[in-house]
Coordinates of C-alpha atoms in Angstrom, one line a residue:
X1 CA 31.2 13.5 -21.3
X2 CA 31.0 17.1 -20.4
X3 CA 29.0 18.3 -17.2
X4 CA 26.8 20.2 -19.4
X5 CA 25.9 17.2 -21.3
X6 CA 25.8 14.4 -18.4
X7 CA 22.5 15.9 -16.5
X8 CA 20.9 15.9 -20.0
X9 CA 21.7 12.5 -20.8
X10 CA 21.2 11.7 -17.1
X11 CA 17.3 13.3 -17.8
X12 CA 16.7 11.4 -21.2
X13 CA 17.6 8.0 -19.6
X14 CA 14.9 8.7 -16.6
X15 CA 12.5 9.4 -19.1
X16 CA 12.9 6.4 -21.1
X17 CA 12.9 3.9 -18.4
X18 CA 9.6 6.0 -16.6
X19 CA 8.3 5.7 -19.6
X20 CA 8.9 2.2 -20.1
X21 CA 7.5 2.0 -16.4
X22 CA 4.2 3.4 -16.8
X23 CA 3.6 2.2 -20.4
X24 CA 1.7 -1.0 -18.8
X25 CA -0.8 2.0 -17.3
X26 CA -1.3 3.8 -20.1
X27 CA -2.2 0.6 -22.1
X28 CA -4.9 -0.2 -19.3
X29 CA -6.4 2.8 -19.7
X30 CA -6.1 2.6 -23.6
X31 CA -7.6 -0.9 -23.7
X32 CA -10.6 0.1 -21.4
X33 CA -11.6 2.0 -24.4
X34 CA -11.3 -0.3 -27.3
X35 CA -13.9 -2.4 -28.9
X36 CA -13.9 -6.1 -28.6
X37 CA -12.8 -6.6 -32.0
X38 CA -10.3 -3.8 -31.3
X39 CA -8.5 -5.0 -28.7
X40 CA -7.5 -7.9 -30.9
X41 CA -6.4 -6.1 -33.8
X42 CA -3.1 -6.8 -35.5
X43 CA -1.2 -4.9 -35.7
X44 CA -2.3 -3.1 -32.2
X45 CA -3.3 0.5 -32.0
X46 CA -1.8 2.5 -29.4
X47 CA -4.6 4.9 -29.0
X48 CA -8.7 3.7 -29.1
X49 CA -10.2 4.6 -33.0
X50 CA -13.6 4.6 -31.8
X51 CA -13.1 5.7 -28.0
X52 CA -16.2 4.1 -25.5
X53 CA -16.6 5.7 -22.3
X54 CA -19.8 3.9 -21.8
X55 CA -17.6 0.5 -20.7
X56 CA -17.3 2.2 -16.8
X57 CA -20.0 2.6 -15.8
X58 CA -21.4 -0.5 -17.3
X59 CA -18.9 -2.4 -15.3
X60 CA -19.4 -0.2 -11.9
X61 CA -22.8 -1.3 -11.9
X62 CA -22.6 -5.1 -13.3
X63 CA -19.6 -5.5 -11.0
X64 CA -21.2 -3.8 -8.2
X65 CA -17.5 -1.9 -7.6
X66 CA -19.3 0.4 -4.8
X67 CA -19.4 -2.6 -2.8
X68 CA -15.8 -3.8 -4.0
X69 CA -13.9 -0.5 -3.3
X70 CA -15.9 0.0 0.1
X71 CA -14.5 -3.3 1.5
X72 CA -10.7 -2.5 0.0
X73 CA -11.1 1.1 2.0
X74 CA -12.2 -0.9 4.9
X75 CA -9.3 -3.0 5.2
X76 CA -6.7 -0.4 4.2
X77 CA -8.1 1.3 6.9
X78 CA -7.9 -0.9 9.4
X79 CA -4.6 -2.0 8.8
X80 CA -3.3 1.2 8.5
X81 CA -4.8 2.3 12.0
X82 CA -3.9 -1.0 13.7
X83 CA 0.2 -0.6 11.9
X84 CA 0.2 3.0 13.2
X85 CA -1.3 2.2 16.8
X86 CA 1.2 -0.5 17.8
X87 CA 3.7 -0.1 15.0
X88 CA 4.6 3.7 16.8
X89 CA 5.4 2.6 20.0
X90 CA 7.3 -0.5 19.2
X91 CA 9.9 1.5 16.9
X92 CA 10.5 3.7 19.7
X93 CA 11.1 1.1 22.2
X94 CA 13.7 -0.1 19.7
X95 CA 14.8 3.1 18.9
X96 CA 15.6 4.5 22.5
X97 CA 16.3 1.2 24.4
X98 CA 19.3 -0.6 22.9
X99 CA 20.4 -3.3 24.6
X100 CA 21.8 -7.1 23.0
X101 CA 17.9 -8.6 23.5
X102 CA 16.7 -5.3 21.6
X103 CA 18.7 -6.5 19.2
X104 CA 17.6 -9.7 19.1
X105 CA 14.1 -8.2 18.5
X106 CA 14.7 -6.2 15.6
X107 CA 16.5 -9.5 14.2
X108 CA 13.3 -11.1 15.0
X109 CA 11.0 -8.4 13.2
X110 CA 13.0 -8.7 10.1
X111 CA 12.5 -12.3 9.8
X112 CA 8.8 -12.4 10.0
X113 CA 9.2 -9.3 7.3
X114 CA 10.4 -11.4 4.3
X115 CA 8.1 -14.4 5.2
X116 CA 5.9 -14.1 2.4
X117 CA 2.0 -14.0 2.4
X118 CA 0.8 -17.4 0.6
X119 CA 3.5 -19.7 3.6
X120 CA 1.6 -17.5 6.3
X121 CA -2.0 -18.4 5.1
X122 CA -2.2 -21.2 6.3
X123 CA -1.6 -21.4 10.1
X124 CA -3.1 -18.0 10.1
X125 CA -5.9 -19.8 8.6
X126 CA -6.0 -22.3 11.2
X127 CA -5.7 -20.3 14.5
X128 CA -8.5 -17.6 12.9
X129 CA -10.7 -21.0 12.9
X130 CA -10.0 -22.3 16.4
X131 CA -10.5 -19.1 18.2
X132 CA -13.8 -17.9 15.8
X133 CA -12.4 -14.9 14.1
X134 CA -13.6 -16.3 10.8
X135 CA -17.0 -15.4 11.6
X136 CA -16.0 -12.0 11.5
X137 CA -13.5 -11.9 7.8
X138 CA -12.5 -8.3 7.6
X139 CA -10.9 -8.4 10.7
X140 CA -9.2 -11.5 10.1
X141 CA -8.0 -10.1 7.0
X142 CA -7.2 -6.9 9.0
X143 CA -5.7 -9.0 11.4
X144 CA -3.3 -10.8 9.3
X145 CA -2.0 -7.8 6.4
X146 CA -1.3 -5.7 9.9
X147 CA 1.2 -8.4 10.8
X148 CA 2.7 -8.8 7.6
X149 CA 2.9 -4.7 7.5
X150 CA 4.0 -3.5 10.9
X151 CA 7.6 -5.5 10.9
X152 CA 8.3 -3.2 7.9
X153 CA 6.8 -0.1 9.5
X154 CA 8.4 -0.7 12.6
X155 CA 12.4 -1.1 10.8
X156 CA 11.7 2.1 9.2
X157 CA 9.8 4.4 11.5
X158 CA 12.5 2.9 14.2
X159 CA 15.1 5.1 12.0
X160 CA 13.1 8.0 12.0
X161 CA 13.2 8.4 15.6
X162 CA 16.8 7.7 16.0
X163 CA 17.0 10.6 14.1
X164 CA 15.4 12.9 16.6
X165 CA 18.0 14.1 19.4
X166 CA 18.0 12.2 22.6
X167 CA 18.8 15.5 24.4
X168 CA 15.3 17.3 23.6
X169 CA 13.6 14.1 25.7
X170 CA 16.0 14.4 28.2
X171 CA 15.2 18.5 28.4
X172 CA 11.5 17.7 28.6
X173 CA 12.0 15.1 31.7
X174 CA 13.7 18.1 33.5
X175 CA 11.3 20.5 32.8
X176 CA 8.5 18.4 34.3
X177 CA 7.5 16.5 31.7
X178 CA 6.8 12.3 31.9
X179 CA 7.9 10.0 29.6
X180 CA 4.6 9.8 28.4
X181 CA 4.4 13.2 27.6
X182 CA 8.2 14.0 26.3
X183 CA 6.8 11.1 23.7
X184 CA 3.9 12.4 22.5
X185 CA 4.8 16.7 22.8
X186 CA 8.0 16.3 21.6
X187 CA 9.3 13.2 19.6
X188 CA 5.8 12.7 17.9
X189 CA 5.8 16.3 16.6
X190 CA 9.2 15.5 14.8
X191 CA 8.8 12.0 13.9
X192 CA 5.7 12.7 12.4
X193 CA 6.8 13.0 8.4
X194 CA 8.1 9.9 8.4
X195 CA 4.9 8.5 10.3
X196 CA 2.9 9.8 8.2
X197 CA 4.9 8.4 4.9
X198 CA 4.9 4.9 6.1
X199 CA 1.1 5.4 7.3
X200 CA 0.1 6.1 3.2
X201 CA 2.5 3.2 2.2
X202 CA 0.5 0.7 4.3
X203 CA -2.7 2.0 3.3
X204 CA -2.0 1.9 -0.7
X205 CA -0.5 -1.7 0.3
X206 CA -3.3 -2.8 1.9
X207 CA -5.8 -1.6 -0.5
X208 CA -4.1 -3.6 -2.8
X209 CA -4.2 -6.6 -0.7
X210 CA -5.2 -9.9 -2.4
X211 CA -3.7 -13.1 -0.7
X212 CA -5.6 -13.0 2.5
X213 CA -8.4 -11.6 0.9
X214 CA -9.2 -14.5 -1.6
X215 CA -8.2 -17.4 1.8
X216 CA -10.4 -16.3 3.9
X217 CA -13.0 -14.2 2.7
X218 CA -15.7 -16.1 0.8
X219 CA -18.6 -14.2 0.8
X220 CA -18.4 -11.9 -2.1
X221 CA -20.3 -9.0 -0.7
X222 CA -17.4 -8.3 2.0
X223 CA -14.5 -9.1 -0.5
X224 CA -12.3 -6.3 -1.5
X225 CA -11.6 -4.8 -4.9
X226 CA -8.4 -7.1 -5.7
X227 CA -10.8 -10.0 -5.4
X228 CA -13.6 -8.6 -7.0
X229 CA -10.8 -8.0 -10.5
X230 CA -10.3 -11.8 -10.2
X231 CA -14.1 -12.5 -10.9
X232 CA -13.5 -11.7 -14.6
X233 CA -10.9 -14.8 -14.8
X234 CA -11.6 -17.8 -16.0
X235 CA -11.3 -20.8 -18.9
X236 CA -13.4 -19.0 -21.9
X237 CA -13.1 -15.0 -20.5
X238 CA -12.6 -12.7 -23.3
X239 CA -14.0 -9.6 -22.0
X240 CA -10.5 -7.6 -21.5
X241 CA -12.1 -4.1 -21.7
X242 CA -14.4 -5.0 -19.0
X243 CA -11.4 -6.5 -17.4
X244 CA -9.3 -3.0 -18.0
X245 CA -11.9 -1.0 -17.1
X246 CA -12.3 -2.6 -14.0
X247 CA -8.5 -2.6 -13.2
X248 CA -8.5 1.3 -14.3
X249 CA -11.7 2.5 -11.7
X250 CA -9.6 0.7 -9.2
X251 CA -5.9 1.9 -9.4
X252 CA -7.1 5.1 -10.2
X253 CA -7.7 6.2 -6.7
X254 CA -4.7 5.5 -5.0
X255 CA -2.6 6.9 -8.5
X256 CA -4.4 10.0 -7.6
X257 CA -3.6 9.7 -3.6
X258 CA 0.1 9.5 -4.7
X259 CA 0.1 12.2 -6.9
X260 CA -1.7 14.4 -4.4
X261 CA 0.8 13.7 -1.5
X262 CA 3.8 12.6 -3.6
X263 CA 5.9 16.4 -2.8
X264 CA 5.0 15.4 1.8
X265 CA 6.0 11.1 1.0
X266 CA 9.5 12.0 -1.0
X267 CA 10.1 14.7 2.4
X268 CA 9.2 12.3 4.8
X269 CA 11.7 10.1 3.0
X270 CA 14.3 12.1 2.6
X271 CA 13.9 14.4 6.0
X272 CA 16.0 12.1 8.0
X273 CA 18.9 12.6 5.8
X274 CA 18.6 16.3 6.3
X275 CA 19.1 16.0 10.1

């Protein structure tokens, strides 16, 4: 294999497994478009005969999605702002105080990072019912996918200000400054790409977030998108445009979030590397 010919092949194979990667989306938007008796056509077509735009906003307003996508921003919201409030300053405690119990710590954070969702629902469950919370759902649910997101915020944002020289802090404490504000006038300010990044990962996360959603939440009219797309389910359902429809009015904003900030998240991942 030449090295003229290995970035070429290199490209074709990236293609083809993208490709293969976002054929699933392209087959949800596809299908929102179909007929009923389309849909079910054999052999399948790849592309709608008799496109029907009408099916969205039929199923914005018999699904209520306003509503839906209101409570999913909500809780991406809150979780993102409650990850980035307490996530920060934990990963630079761990970041600029290392001794064997900080250790110990981070050890501990990682743990409760690959617990997974449905094992924490239920004594999260429990202790939201003794103390009240579950009079008050959003937050519980805020509550409980900030937990589950701020171990992995914490590991990586932890990196990023190891990455930012111990010696500019150190200048700022002798020129005055407190450790309050050598944090936030001179670490912030650097650490901020990768902040940021991880800030838009737990919010696409979160307004994705299903689990703790469907536990605790029972009223519909506070239940988020994810919930709402489970609605359609059930023994004799056989409305899949409806169903794809729905799927593609609410993926669709955070596809177009990515897109939009896609050139800042691949920096912000890649800026520590440059240091």
């Amino acid at each position: 294999m030449t090295r003229v010919a290995a970035p070429k092949i290199l490209l074709i194979l990236a293609l083809a497994l993208a490709a293969v990667y976002l054929f699933p989306l392209y087959w949800m938007y596809a299908t929102s478009l179909k007929g009923a008796s389309e849909i079910f056509a054999n052999p399948p077509t790849f592309w709608p005969r008799d496109p029907d735009f009408s099916i969205f906003p039929a199923t914005w307003e018999r699904r209520t999605m306003d509503t839906f996508l209101w409570n999913s921003l909500v809780i991406a919201t809150g979780v993102t702002t409650l990850t980035v409030l307490l996530g920060t300053g934990c990963a630079y405690v761990l970041a600029r105080y290392r001794n064997p119990w900080i250790d110990i710590g981070l050890f501990a954070i990682l743990m409760l990072q690959v617990l997974p969702a449905s094992v924490m629902i239920t004594p999260l469950y429990v202790g939201f019912n003794q103390i009240g919370l579950l009079d008050y759902p959003r937050t519980a649910v805020i509550i409980a996918a900030a937990g589950k997101a701020i171990p992995f915020y914490i590991v990586l944002v932890r990196a990023t200000f190891m990455s930012v020289p111990g010696e500019l802090e150190e200048a700022a404490l002798v020129d005055g400054n407190s450790r309050w504000g050598a944090f936030f006038f001179i670490v912030l300010p650097l650490a901020r790409n990768g902040i940021l990044v991880l800030a838009i990962l737990t919010f696409m996360q979160a307004f994705g977030e299903y689990i703790y959603s469907k536990s605790i939440i029972t009223t519909q009219s506070l239940q988020p998108a994810s919930v709402g797309l489970s609605g359609f389910l059930g023994p004799n359902s056989t409305d899949w445009n409806g169903i794809m429809a729905y799927a593609a009015m609410y993926v669709t904003p955070i596809i177009l979030v990515f897109v939009i900030l896609q050139r800042r998240i691949v920096s912000g991942l890649t800026s520590g590397a440059l240091k």
